[in-house]
C-alpha cells in the first residue's frame, strides 16, 4: 500500500507537455529533422533512438565509471551507470507526474561526453586543453558538443547529419552535473543559449525532468561505487565507519540506499520548494559522498592506474599534435603515418570526415577544426581522444611505443 505521505503527481503541472508554456522551446531543434510518413514517435522518442544508435553511446560500455577493470564483468562501467540513472529517473518521474520519455532520454545521454578512464581521464584532458588553448574540458559541455558537432547519423538520403537533439535534452546533458551540495533543486525559467555555459553547475536545468536526472545521477553513483569498492577489497578496513554512517551492522545494500533516497525525495518535493530531501536524508547523502571521496575516489589502490592514464592520454595527444604544421599539416601527417600507420591513419580518417562535412555544408558554425588555427587543431585532438574507449586508448598508446 502506498504511504499516505507520498504526494503522487506532485510536479505534474510543470511536466514537459504541450500545455507547458516552455513546450515550444523544449522541443526546439537547431533545424528541422527529416520526416517520414510512417513516423509514430514523439520528439523525445526520436532523440532517444538517435542517441542509442550513436557511436558515443555504444562506446560507453567500454569506458571506466570509477574503477579501471575491463576484464571484470561485475565492475560498473559507464554504460551501466547510465542505465541505473535511467531506471532511477524513470521511477521518480513516474511518481512525480513528469514526462518519463524526456527523463529517460536525458538519462541515457547525460554521460556521452565522458573521456576514457572516467573522471581521472577527464582531469588529464582538462590539463592538456587548458595549457594549449586556455579552455577547460568538462564532460557535461563535451557531451553537448558531441551531440551538436561530432556524432553523425545518416538521414533518409544517406547524408551524414549531427544528432540535432531537442533543446530540453541538450540542456539536460550540459546541466546534469551530479556534484551538487545544495538541497532543493528547481528548474530555471530562462531560455538561455546553452553555448554560454562556462562552468559545470552554472545553471539549473530548464525542465523538472532535467532536475530529476541531475539528482538521479548522484543517487546512482554513490551507492554503486560503494558496492564495487567492497567487492574489490578497497573498503576492508573502513567498513565499520560505513556501517556507522548507514546505521547498519549487517549488510550494505545498494538497493536499500537507493530506495530510501527516492522515497524521501518523493515525500519532500513540491513545486514551491523544488526537488528536496529531508534535512536528515540530505545530511546522510553528504556523509556518504564525503566517505566515498575520502576512502574510494582517492584510495591508494587506484592511484597507480591514475598515473598510467595520464601517461597514455598525454602520449596520444602529443603524438597526434606533432602532425600539426599549419598549411603543411596534411604533408606532415602523411609523413608521420609511415611511422605510425594505424595511429595517425585513424585520426586522419576521423578528421577527414569532418572536413567533408565542412565542405558539404559550407557552414562556418559546423567547422570542427580550422587547419589554420593551432588551438582549433588541439581542440579537435581532445574531441577525438575523448571519444575513445579505455581499450582503444591503451591500444593506441601501445602502437605508439611499440616497434
Short mmCIF file of C-alpha atoms in Angstrom, two decimals:
data_model
loop_
_atom_site.label_atom_id
_atom_site.label_comp_id
_atom_site.label_asym_id
_atom_site.label_seq_id
_atom_site.Cartn_x
_atom_site.Cartn_y
_atom_site.Cartn_z
CA UNK A 1 0.00 0.00 0.00
CA UNK A 2 1.29 3.46 -0.92
CA UNK A 3 2.30 5.62 2.06
CA UNK A 4 -0.14 8.49 2.54
CA UNK A 5 2.79 10.90 2.90
CA UNK A 6 3.70 10.42 -0.76
CA UNK A 7 2.16 13.13 -2.91
CA UNK A 8 1.75 11.38 -6.25
CA UNK A 9 1.99 13.64 -9.31
CA UNK A 10 3.29 16.49 -7.13
CA UNK A 11 5.08 18.12 -10.06
CA UNK A 12 2.67 17.18 -12.86
CA UNK A 13 1.73 20.78 -13.52
CA UNK A 14 5.30 21.53 -14.57
CA UNK A 15 5.74 18.40 -16.69
CA UNK A 16 7.16 18.64 -20.20
CA UNK A 17 3.87 18.53 -22.10
CA UNK A 18 2.27 20.71 -24.81
CA UNK A 19 0.35 22.51 -22.05
CA UNK A 20 3.59 23.79 -20.54
CA UNK A 21 4.42 27.38 -21.51
CA UNK A 22 8.01 26.24 -22.17
CA UNK A 23 6.96 23.46 -24.55
CA UNK A 24 7.94 25.07 -27.85
CA UNK A 25 11.41 25.79 -26.56
CA UNK A 26 11.72 22.32 -25.02
CA UNK A 27 11.20 20.60 -28.38
CA UNK A 28 13.07 23.20 -30.45
CA UNK A 29 15.91 21.97 -32.68
CA UNK A 30 18.63 23.87 -34.48
CA UNK A 31 17.00 22.78 -37.73
CA UNK A 32 14.03 20.53 -38.54
CA UNK A 33 14.61 16.79 -38.58
CA UNK A 34 13.72 14.87 -41.70
CA UNK A 35 10.22 13.42 -41.54
CA UNK A 36 8.67 10.22 -42.80
CA UNK A 37 5.04 9.35 -43.43
CA UNK A 38 5.44 6.37 -41.10
CA UNK A 39 6.75 8.37 -38.11
CA UNK A 40 4.99 7.39 -34.87
CA UNK A 41 7.48 8.68 -32.29
CA UNK A 42 7.31 11.81 -30.17
CA UNK A 43 10.09 14.40 -30.36
CA UNK A 44 11.82 12.99 -27.27
CA UNK A 45 11.43 9.42 -28.50
CA UNK A 46 13.17 10.43 -31.72
CA UNK A 47 16.02 11.84 -29.63
CA UNK A 48 16.18 8.60 -27.65
CA UNK A 49 16.65 6.43 -30.73
CA UNK A 50 19.15 8.86 -32.28
CA UNK A 51 21.23 8.62 -29.11
CA UNK A 52 21.25 4.84 -28.74
CA UNK A 53 22.39 4.43 -32.36
CA UNK A 54 25.27 6.88 -31.93
CA UNK A 55 28.88 5.71 -31.60
CA UNK A 56 29.36 7.68 -28.40
CA UNK A 57 26.58 5.70 -26.74
CA UNK A 58 27.93 2.36 -27.94
CA UNK A 59 31.40 3.13 -26.61
CA UNK A 60 30.23 3.76 -23.05
CA UNK A 61 30.19 0.02 -22.41
CA UNK A 62 34.00 0.11 -22.55
CA UNK A 63 34.57 3.30 -20.56
CA UNK A 64 35.53 3.46 -16.90
CA UNK A 65 32.96 4.58 -14.37
CA UNK A 66 35.24 4.73 -11.29
CA UNK A 67 37.37 1.60 -11.28
CA UNK A 68 39.52 0.60 -14.22
CA UNK A 69 38.77 -3.09 -14.57
CA UNK A 70 37.98 -4.01 -18.18
CA UNK A 71 38.32 -7.77 -17.52
CA UNK A 72 35.92 -7.83 -14.55
CA UNK A 73 32.34 -8.16 -15.77
CA UNK A 74 30.90 -7.20 -12.39
CA UNK A 75 32.54 -3.79 -12.02
CA UNK A 76 30.33 -0.89 -13.08
CA UNK A 77 31.12 0.66 -16.44
CA UNK A 78 29.85 3.95 -17.82
CA UNK A 79 27.01 2.28 -19.73
CA UNK A 80 25.79 0.51 -16.60
CA UNK A 81 25.80 3.78 -14.70
CA UNK A 82 23.74 5.42 -17.45
CA UNK A 83 21.21 2.60 -17.26
CA UNK A 84 20.97 2.96 -13.48
CA UNK A 85 20.34 6.68 -13.83
CA UNK A 86 17.63 5.95 -16.39
CA UNK A 87 15.97 3.50 -14.01
CA UNK A 88 16.06 5.86 -11.03
CA UNK A 89 14.88 8.87 -13.01
CA UNK A 90 12.06 6.81 -14.52
CA UNK A 91 10.77 5.89 -11.07
CA UNK A 92 10.99 9.46 -9.82
CA UNK A 93 9.38 10.95 -12.92
CA UNK A 94 6.52 8.44 -12.82
CA UNK A 95 5.83 9.12 -9.14
CA UNK A 96 6.04 12.89 -9.51
CA UNK A 97 3.91 13.10 -12.66
CA UNK A 98 6.67 14.13 -15.06
CA UNK A 99 7.45 13.18 -18.66
CA UNK A 100 9.20 9.81 -18.49
CA UNK A 101 10.18 9.95 -22.18
CA UNK A 102 12.22 13.06 -21.51
CA UNK A 103 13.85 11.80 -18.32
CA UNK A 104 14.95 8.53 -19.88
CA UNK A 105 16.32 10.33 -22.93
CA UNK A 106 18.36 12.79 -20.87
CA UNK A 107 19.49 9.93 -18.64
CA UNK A 108 20.95 7.77 -21.42
CA UNK A 109 22.60 10.83 -23.00
CA UNK A 110 23.95 12.58 -19.92
CA UNK A 111 27.43 10.99 -19.96
CA UNK A 112 28.08 10.85 -23.72
CA UNK A 113 30.88 13.37 -23.26
CA UNK A 114 32.92 11.33 -20.77
CA UNK A 115 36.50 10.60 -21.70
CA UNK A 116 38.23 7.23 -21.37
CA UNK A 117 39.26 6.38 -17.79
CA UNK A 118 36.41 8.28 -16.15
CA UNK A 119 36.97 11.43 -14.13
CA UNK A 120 40.70 10.72 -13.96
CA UNK A 121 40.87 10.88 -17.76
CA UNK A 122 38.72 14.00 -17.71
CA UNK A 123 41.25 15.75 -15.46
CA UNK A 124 44.11 14.79 -17.78
CA UNK A 125 42.33 16.15 -20.87
CA UNK A 126 41.38 19.31 -18.99
CA UNK A 127 45.02 19.94 -18.07
CA UNK A 128 46.13 19.46 -21.67
CA UNK A 129 43.38 21.61 -23.17
CA UNK A 130 43.78 24.36 -20.59
CA UNK A 131 47.50 24.55 -21.26
CA UNK A 132 47.14 24.58 -25.04
CA UNK A 133 44.02 26.69 -25.56
CA UNK A 134 43.12 28.31 -22.24
CA UNK A 135 39.77 26.45 -22.38
CA UNK A 136 38.52 23.91 -19.86
CA UNK A 137 37.45 20.36 -20.66
CA UNK A 138 34.44 19.13 -18.70
CA UNK A 139 32.34 16.20 -19.74
CA UNK A 140 28.95 17.92 -19.46
CA UNK A 141 29.89 20.50 -22.08
CA UNK A 142 31.78 17.94 -24.13
CA UNK A 143 28.63 15.80 -24.18
CA UNK A 144 26.55 18.61 -25.60
CA UNK A 145 29.24 19.41 -28.18
CA UNK A 146 29.35 15.75 -29.17
CA UNK A 147 25.64 15.64 -29.98
CA UNK A 148 25.82 19.08 -31.63
CA UNK A 149 29.01 18.65 -33.67
CA UNK A 150 30.74 15.29 -33.50
CA UNK A 151 28.24 12.44 -33.66
CA UNK A 152 26.91 11.77 -37.17
CA UNK A 153 23.98 9.70 -38.39
CA UNK A 154 22.82 9.11 -41.94
CA UNK A 155 19.48 10.64 -42.87
CA UNK A 156 17.00 9.09 -45.30
CA UNK A 157 19.09 10.45 -48.20
CA UNK A 158 22.30 8.90 -46.80
CA UNK A 159 23.71 12.30 -45.90
CA UNK A 160 25.54 12.45 -42.59
CA UNK A 161 23.96 14.83 -40.11
CA UNK A 162 24.61 15.72 -36.48
CA UNK A 163 22.19 14.34 -33.89
CA UNK A 164 20.36 17.69 -33.73
CA UNK A 165 18.58 16.93 -30.46
CA UNK A 166 15.83 18.97 -28.83
CA UNK A 167 16.70 21.88 -26.56
CA UNK A 168 15.37 20.06 -23.46
CA UNK A 169 17.66 17.07 -24.00
CA UNK A 170 20.71 19.17 -24.86
CA UNK A 171 20.04 21.27 -21.79
CA UNK A 172 19.72 18.13 -19.66
CA UNK A 173 23.12 16.95 -20.86
CA UNK A 174 25.05 20.12 -20.08
CA UNK A 175 23.09 20.84 -16.88
CA UNK A 176 23.35 17.40 -15.29
CA UNK A 177 26.40 17.88 -13.05
CA UNK A 178 25.85 15.47 -10.16
CA UNK A 179 28.45 17.10 -7.95
CA UNK A 180 25.85 19.15 -6.13
CA UNK A 181 25.85 20.02 -2.45
CA UNK A 182 22.69 22.11 -2.28
CA UNK A 183 19.31 20.70 -1.32
CA UNK A 184 16.12 21.61 -3.19
CA UNK A 185 16.51 21.93 -6.95
CA UNK A 186 14.09 23.80 -9.22
CA UNK A 187 14.28 24.39 -12.99
CA UNK A 188 15.26 27.79 -14.30
CA UNK A 189 12.79 29.88 -16.26
CA UNK A 190 15.25 31.44 -18.69
CA UNK A 191 15.69 30.15 -22.22
CA UNK A 192 19.46 30.64 -22.46
CA UNK A 193 21.94 29.95 -25.22
CA UNK A 194 23.49 26.71 -23.99
CA UNK A 195 26.81 27.61 -25.57
CA UNK A 196 27.10 30.34 -22.93
CA UNK A 197 27.75 27.76 -20.21
CA UNK A 198 31.21 28.47 -18.78
CA UNK A 199 31.49 26.03 -15.85
CA UNK A 200 29.67 22.91 -14.62
CA UNK A 201 26.57 23.51 -12.49
CA UNK A 202 26.39 27.15 -13.61
CA UNK A 203 22.63 26.95 -14.21
CA UNK A 204 19.78 24.76 -13.08
CA UNK A 205 18.23 22.59 -15.81
CA UNK A 206 15.43 24.10 -17.89
CA UNK A 207 12.95 21.31 -17.06
CA UNK A 208 11.81 19.40 -13.99
CA UNK A 209 12.82 16.28 -15.89
CA UNK A 210 16.38 17.60 -16.22
CA UNK A 211 16.39 18.25 -12.46
CA UNK A 212 15.28 14.67 -11.82
CA UNK A 213 18.16 13.28 -13.91
CA UNK A 214 20.63 15.57 -12.15
CA UNK A 215 19.61 14.19 -8.76
CA UNK A 216 19.28 10.60 -10.06
CA UNK A 217 22.88 10.78 -11.25
CA UNK A 218 24.05 11.40 -7.70
CA UNK A 219 21.73 8.80 -6.17
CA UNK A 220 23.00 6.24 -8.67
CA UNK A 221 26.74 6.56 -8.31
CA UNK A 222 27.14 6.90 -4.55
CA UNK A 223 25.73 3.51 -3.61
CA UNK A 224 27.02 1.65 -6.68
CA UNK A 225 30.56 2.89 -6.11
CA UNK A 226 30.42 1.51 -2.58
CA UNK A 227 29.37 -1.90 -3.91
CA UNK A 228 32.33 -2.00 -6.31
CA UNK A 229 34.77 -0.80 -3.67
CA UNK A 230 33.64 -3.55 -1.30
CA UNK A 231 33.94 -6.26 -3.96
CA UNK A 232 37.46 -5.04 -4.83
CA UNK A 233 38.56 -5.04 -1.20
CA UNK A 234 39.21 -1.32 -1.07
CA UNK A 235 37.00 -0.75 1.97
CA UNK A 236 38.06 -3.73 4.09
CA UNK A 237 39.46 -1.52 6.84
CA UNK A 238 36.71 1.11 6.65
CA UNK A 239 33.53 -0.96 6.69
CA UNK A 240 32.84 -0.21 10.37
CA UNK A 241 32.88 3.52 9.58
CA UNK A 242 30.49 2.95 6.70
CA UNK A 243 28.15 0.80 8.79
CA UNK A 244 28.03 3.60 11.32
CA UNK A 245 27.03 6.13 8.68
CA UNK A 246 24.33 3.87 7.29
CA UNK A 247 23.20 2.78 10.76
CA UNK A 248 23.51 -0.84 9.74
CA UNK A 249 25.52 -3.66 11.30
CA UNK A 250 24.71 -6.45 8.88
CA UNK A 251 24.85 -5.68 5.16
CA UNK A 252 25.35 -2.76 2.82
CA UNK A 253 22.70 -3.00 0.16
CA UNK A 254 22.67 -0.51 -2.69
CA UNK A 255 19.00 -1.23 -3.35
CA UNK A 256 18.06 -0.17 0.17
CA UNK A 257 20.12 3.01 -0.08
CA UNK A 258 18.52 3.96 -3.42
CA UNK A 259 15.00 3.15 -2.25
CA UNK A 260 15.41 5.29 0.86
CA UNK A 261 16.70 8.27 -1.14
CA UNK A 262 13.95 8.04 -3.76
CA UNK A 263 11.20 7.65 -1.16
CA UNK A 264 12.46 10.59 0.87
CA UNK A 265 12.69 12.76 -2.24
CA UNK A 266 9.10 11.98 -3.21
CA UNK A 267 7.89 12.72 0.32
CA UNK A 268 9.51 16.14 0.47
CA UNK A 269 9.31 17.57 -3.06
CA UNK A 270 6.77 20.24 -4.03
CA UNK A 271 6.51 22.79 -6.85
CA UNK A 272 7.19 25.55 -4.33
CA UNK A 273 10.24 24.00 -2.65
CA UNK A 274 11.55 22.03 -5.60
CA UNK A 275 13.07 18.54 -5.59
CA UNK A 276 14.06 18.23 -1.93
CA UNK A 277 15.31 15.68 0.54
CA UNK A 278 14.53 15.91 4.22
CA UNK A 279 17.35 17.53 6.19
CA UNK A 280 18.19 14.18 7.78
CA UNK A 281 18.44 12.35 4.46
CA UNK A 282 20.33 15.18 2.78
CA UNK A 283 22.89 15.09 5.59
CA UNK A 284 23.16 11.32 5.10
CA UNK A 285 23.74 11.88 1.39
CA UNK A 286 26.56 14.31 2.15
CA UNK A 287 28.11 11.89 4.65
CA UNK A 288 28.11 9.09 2.08
CA UNK A 289 29.64 11.39 -0.53
CA UNK A 290 32.36 12.56 1.88
CA UNK A 291 33.10 8.94 2.80
CA UNK A 292 33.38 7.95 -0.86
CA UNK A 293 35.76 10.79 -1.68
CA UNK A 294 37.97 10.05 1.29
CA UNK A 295 38.11 6.27 1.07
CA UNK A 296 37.22 5.36 -2.54
CA UNK A 297 37.94 8.08 -5.09
CA UNK A 298 41.31 8.97 -3.55
CA UNK A 299 42.20 5.46 -2.35
CA UNK A 300 45.82 4.42 -2.67
CA UNK A 301 44.76 1.34 -4.64
CA UNK A 302 43.62 3.37 -7.65
CA UNK A 303 46.47 5.90 -7.77
CA UNK A 304 48.81 3.77 -9.95
CA UNK A 305 46.04 3.50 -12.55
CA UNK A 306 45.54 7.26 -12.50
CA UNK A 307 49.25 7.84 -13.17
CA UNK A 308 49.07 5.35 -16.03
CA UNK A 309 46.05 7.11 -17.54
CA UNK A 310 47.99 10.37 -17.58
CA UNK A 311 50.89 8.78 -19.45
CA UNK A 312 48.59 7.14 -22.02
CA UNK A 313 46.48 10.21 -22.83
CA UNK A 314 49.37 12.66 -22.88
CA UNK A 315 51.37 10.47 -25.24
CA UNK A 316 48.44 10.11 -27.62
CA UNK A 317 47.87 13.85 -27.59
CA UNK A 318 51.49 14.82 -28.20
CA UNK A 319 51.94 12.23 -30.95
CA UNK A 320 48.88 13.50 -32.84
CA UNK A 321 49.77 17.12 -32.16
CA UNK A 322 53.19 16.56 -33.73
CA UNK A 323 51.42 16.25 -37.10
CA UNK A 324 50.40 19.90 -36.99
CA UNK A 325 52.32 22.28 -39.23
CA UNK A 326 49.80 24.87 -40.38
CA UNK A 327 49.21 24.63 -44.12
CA UNK A 328 51.74 21.79 -44.28
CA UNK A 329 49.81 19.62 -41.83
CA UNK A 330 48.49 17.25 -44.49
CA UNK A 331 52.03 16.63 -45.75
CA UNK A 332 53.42 16.15 -42.26
CA UNK A 333 50.57 13.80 -41.38
CA UNK A 334 51.31 11.60 -44.40
CA UNK A 335 54.97 11.54 -43.42
CA UNK A 336 54.32 10.55 -39.79
CA UNK A 337 51.78 7.99 -40.93
CA UNK A 338 54.65 5.87 -42.23
CA UNK A 339 55.90 5.57 -38.66
CA UNK A 340 52.51 5.17 -37.00
CA UNK A 341 50.22 3.86 -39.75
CA UNK A 342 47.21 2.99 -37.59
CA UNK A 343 47.55 5.73 -35.00
CA UNK A 344 47.82 8.58 -37.49
CA UNK A 345 45.64 6.83 -40.06
CA UNK A 346 42.71 6.53 -37.65
CA UNK A 347 43.00 10.17 -36.65
CA UNK A 348 43.29 11.27 -40.27
CA UNK A 349 40.17 9.31 -41.20
CA UNK A 350 38.31 10.94 -38.30
CA UNK A 351 39.45 14.42 -39.35
CA UNK A 352 38.61 13.92 -43.00
CA UNK A 353 35.08 13.01 -42.04
CA UNK A 354 34.62 16.49 -40.63
CA UNK A 355 36.46 18.16 -43.47
CA UNK A 356 33.98 16.53 -45.84
CA UNK A 357 31.08 17.72 -43.70
CA UNK A 358 32.56 21.18 -43.62
CA UNK A 359 32.82 21.37 -47.39
CA UNK A 360 29.39 19.84 -47.98
CA UNK A 361 27.50 22.05 -45.55
CA UNK A 362 29.55 25.18 -46.20
CA UNK A 363 28.51 26.31 -42.74
CA UNK A 364 31.14 28.04 -40.63
CA UNK A 365 29.28 27.10 -37.44
CA UNK A 366 29.76 23.41 -38.20
CA UNK A 367 33.54 23.56 -38.60
CA UNK A 368 35.20 21.22 -36.11
CA UNK A 369 38.79 22.03 -36.97
CA UNK A 370 40.29 25.05 -38.67
CA UNK A 371 43.61 23.88 -40.08
CA UNK A 372 44.97 27.43 -40.00
CA UNK A 373 44.45 27.64 -36.23
CA UNK A 374 46.71 25.58 -33.94
CA UNK A 375 44.31 25.91 -30.98
CA UNK A 376 41.47 24.61 -33.11
CA UNK A 377 43.60 21.62 -34.10
CA UNK A 378 44.44 20.96 -30.43
CA UNK A 379 40.75 21.03 -29.52
CA UNK A 380 39.99 18.58 -32.34
CA UNK A 381 42.53 16.15 -30.88
CA UNK A 382 40.83 16.42 -27.49
CA UNK A 383 37.46 15.71 -29.13
CA UNK A 384 38.99 12.67 -30.80
CA UNK A 385 40.62 11.31 -27.65
CA UNK A 386 37.55 11.93 -25.51
CA UNK A 387 35.54 9.67 -27.78
CA UNK A 388 37.90 6.72 -27.28
CA UNK A 389 37.10 3.72 -25.14
CA UNK A 390 39.59 2.70 -22.45
CA UNK A 391 40.81 -0.22 -24.53
CA UNK A 392 41.16 1.79 -27.73
CA UNK A 393 43.20 4.43 -25.92
CA UNK A 394 45.51 1.78 -24.45
CA UNK A 395 45.83 0.07 -27.81
CA UNK A 396 46.68 3.40 -29.45
CA UNK A 397 49.33 4.09 -26.81
CA UNK A 398 50.84 0.62 -27.26
CA UNK A 399 51.08 1.19 -31.00
CA UNK A 400 52.92 4.47 -30.36
CA UNK A 401 55.54 2.98 -28.04
CA UNK A 402 55.82 -0.37 -29.84
CA UNK A 403 58.07 -1.39 -32.70
#
